[in-house]
Short mmCIF file of C-alpha atoms in Angstrom, two decimals:
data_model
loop_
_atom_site.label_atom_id
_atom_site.label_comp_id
_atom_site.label_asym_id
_atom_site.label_seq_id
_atom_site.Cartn_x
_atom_site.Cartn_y
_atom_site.Cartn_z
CA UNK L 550 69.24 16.33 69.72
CA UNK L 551 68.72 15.15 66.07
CA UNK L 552 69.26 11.62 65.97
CA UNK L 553 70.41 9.13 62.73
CA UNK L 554 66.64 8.06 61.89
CA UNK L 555 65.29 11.39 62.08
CA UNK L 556 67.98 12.52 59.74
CA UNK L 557 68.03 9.70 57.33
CA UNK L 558 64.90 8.34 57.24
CA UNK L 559 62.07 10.60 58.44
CA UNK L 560 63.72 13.62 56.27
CA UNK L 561 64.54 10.76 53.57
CA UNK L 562 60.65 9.79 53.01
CA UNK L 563 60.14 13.82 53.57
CA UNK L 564 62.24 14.09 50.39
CA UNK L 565 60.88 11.55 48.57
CA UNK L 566 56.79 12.43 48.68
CA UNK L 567 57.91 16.16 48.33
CA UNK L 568 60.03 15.13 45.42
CA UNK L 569 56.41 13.94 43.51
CA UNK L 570 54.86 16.77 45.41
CA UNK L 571 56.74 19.42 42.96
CA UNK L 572 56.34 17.49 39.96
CA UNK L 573 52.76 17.27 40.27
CA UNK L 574 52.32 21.11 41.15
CA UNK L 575 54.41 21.90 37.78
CA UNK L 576 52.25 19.18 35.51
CA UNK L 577 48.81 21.08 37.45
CA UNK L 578 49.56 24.18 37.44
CA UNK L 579 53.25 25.75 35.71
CA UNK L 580 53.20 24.10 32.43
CA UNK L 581 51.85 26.35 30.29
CA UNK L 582 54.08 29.33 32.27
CA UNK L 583 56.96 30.41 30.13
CA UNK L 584 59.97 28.73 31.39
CA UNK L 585 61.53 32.32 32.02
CA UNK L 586 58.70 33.17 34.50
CA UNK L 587 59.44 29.02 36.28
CA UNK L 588 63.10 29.44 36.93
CA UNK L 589 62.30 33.43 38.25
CA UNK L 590 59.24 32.41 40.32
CA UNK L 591 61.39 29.28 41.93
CA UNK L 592 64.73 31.77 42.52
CA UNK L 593 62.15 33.51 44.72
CA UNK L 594 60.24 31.14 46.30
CA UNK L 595 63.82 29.22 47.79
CA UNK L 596 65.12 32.40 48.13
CA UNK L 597 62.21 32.84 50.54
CA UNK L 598 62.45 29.27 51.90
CA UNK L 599 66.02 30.21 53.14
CA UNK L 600 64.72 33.22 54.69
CA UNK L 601 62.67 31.90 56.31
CA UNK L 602 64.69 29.34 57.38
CA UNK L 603 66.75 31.82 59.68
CA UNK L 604 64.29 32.62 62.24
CA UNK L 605 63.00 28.89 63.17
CA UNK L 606 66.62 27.18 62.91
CA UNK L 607 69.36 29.93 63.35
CA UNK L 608 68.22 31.69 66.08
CA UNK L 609 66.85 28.49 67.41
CA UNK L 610 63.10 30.08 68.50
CA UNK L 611 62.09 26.43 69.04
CA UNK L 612 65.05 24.94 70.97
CA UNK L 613 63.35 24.42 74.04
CA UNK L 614 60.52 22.44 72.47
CA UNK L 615 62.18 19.61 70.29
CA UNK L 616 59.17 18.73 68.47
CA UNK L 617 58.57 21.87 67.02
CA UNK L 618 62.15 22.33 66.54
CA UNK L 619 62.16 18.83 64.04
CA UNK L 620 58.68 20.12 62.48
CA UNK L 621 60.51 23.36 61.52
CA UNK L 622 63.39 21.36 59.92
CA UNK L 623 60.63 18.75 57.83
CA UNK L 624 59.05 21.61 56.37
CA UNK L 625 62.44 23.78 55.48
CA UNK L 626 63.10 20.33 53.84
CA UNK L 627 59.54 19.86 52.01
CA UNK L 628 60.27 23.16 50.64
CA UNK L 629 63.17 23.17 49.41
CA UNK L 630 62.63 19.70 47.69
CA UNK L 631 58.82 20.59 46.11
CA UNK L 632 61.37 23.72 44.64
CA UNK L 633 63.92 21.66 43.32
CA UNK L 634 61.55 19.56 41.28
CA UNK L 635 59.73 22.42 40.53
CA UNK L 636 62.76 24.07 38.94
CA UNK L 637 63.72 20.50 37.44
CA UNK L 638 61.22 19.75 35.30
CA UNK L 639 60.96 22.78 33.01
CA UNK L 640 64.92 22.45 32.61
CA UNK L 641 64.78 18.82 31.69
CA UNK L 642 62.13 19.70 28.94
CA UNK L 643 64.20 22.58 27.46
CA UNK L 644 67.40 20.95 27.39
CA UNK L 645 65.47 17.81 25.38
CA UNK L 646 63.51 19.90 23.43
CA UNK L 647 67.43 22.22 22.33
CA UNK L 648 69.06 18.70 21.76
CA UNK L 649 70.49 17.89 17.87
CA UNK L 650 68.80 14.54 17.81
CA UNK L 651 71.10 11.29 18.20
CA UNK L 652 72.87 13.77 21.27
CA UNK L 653 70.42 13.42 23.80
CA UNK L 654 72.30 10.68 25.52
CA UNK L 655 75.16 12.88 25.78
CA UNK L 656 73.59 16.42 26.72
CA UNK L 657 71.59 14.62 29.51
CA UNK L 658 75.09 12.92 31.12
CA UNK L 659 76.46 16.95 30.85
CA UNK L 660 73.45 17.82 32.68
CA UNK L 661 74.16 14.98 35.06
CA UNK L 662 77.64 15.51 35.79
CA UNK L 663 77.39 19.51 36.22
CA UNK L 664 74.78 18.68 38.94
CA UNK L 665 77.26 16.14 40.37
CA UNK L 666 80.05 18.64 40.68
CA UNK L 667 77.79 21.49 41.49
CA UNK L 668 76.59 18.93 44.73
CA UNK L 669 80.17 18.45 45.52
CA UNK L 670 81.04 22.10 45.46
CA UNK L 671 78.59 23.32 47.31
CA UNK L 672 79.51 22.00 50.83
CA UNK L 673 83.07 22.79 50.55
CA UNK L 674 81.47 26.85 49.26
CA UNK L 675 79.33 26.24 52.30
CA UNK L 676 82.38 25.79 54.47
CA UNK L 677 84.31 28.86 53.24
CA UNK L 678 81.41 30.85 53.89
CA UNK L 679 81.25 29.48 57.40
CA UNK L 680 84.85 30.02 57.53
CA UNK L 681 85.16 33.70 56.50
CA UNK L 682 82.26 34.73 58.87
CA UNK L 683 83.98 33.06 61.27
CA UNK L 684 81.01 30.74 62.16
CA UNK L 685 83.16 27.73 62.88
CA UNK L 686 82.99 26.42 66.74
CA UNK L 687 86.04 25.32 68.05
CA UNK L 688 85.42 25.25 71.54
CA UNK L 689 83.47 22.80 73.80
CA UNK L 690 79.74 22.78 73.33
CA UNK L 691 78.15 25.49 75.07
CA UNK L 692 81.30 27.62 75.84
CA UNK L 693 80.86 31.75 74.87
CA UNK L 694 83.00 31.45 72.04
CA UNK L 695 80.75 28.63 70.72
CA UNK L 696 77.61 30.52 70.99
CA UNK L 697 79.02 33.61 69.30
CA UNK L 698 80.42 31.44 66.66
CA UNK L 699 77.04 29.41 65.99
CA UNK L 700 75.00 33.07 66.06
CA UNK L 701 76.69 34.27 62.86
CA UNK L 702 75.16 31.07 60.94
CA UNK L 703 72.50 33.11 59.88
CA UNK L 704 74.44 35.81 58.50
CA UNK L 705 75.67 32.07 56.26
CA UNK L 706 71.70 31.45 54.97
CA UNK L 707 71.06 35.04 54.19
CA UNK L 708 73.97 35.05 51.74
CA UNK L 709 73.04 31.52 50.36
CA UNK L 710 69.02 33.34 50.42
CA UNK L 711 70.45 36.15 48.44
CA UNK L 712 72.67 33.85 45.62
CA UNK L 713 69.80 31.87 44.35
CA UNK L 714 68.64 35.08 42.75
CA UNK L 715 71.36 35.71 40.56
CA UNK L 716 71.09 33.43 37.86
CA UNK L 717 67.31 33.94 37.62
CA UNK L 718 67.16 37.69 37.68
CA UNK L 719 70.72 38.40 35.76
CA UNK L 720 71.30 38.80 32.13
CA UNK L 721 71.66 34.50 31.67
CA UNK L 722 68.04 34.60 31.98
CA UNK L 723 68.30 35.56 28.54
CA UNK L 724 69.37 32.47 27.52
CA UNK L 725 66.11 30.51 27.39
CA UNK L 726 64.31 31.51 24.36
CA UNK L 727 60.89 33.93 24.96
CA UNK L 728 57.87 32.59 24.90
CA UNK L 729 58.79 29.05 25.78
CA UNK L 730 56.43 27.58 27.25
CA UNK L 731 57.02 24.89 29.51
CA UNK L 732 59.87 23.62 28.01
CA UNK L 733 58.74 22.54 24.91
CA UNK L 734 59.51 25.78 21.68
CA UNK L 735 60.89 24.05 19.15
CA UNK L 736 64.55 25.04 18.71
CA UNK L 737 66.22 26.76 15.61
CA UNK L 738 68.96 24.17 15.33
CA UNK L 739 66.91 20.90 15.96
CA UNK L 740 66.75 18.67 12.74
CA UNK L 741 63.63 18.13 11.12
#
């Protein structure tokens, strides 16, 4: 019932005005938070976002009323996008401000290309997910096996709800120095 504009455009401008949304609300308002406390308060917020994705899209609550049923996917979108550039910000600004000068060029296309592969991964981890919960209809739309199938796709979100916390409340979180604030400690190794 989705169609090609809704998906690529509506969703695609969605994106876009969320994307300034969550820059804005870190300039306003996270900036002078320690960039520990940003990445853990983000883990939670779209580990929240998924969760409460799996009510108004998994088990389909608004499937008889289309509208509502596309208003639950813009916002699950708006979300997750104001929470990305929420989380991107700070990160930019600490990998600049850890950089040996003259090696910016290079840290940033690192940065680039493990976001690359980490958006290539993550469908084909999505699918084995899918796969080993056995969430993969095979059938013809609307057969039983199909349903059953499609009901364990929220079993799929809670996991992917659950792994967003790891890396922000693990020992990594160690990594980023204390008391940065927004980004911007000087480093011990930066040249003077």
């Amino acid at each position: 019932q989705l169609d090609e504009f809704f998906m690529s455009t509506i969703l695609g401008y969605v994106a876009e005005i969320c994307a300034l949304a969550g820059i804005l609300i870190y300039k306003n308002y996270l900036k002078k938070w320690e960039t520990r406390k940003v990445f853990q308060l983000v883990a939670a917020l779209t580990c929240l976002s998924n969760l409460s994705a799996i009510p108004l899209i998994y088990w389909r609550l608004f499937a008889s009323y289309p509208f509502f049923d596309r208003l639950a996917i813009i916002i699950e979108e708006a979300i997750s996008v104001i929470v990305l550039n929420v989380n991107d910000v700070p990160l930019t600004l600490l990998v600049s401000t850890r950089c040996q000068p003259g090696n910016d060029a290079t840290v940033f296309a690192l940065l680039g290309s493990t976001r690359h592969f980490a958006n290539q991964f993550a469908p084909f981890a999505g699918n084995l997910i899918l796969s080993l919960l056995g969430a993969n209809p095979k059938d013809k739309p609307g057969d039983r096996a199909d349903v059953d199938a499609l009901n364990r796709l929220w079993i799929a979100k809670f996991i992917v709800a659950l792994t967003v916390l790891l890396p922000a409340f693990s020992p990594i979180i160690r990594l980023i120095p204390e008391n940065d604030i927004g980004g911007t400690a000087t480093s011990v190794t930066r040249a003077e």
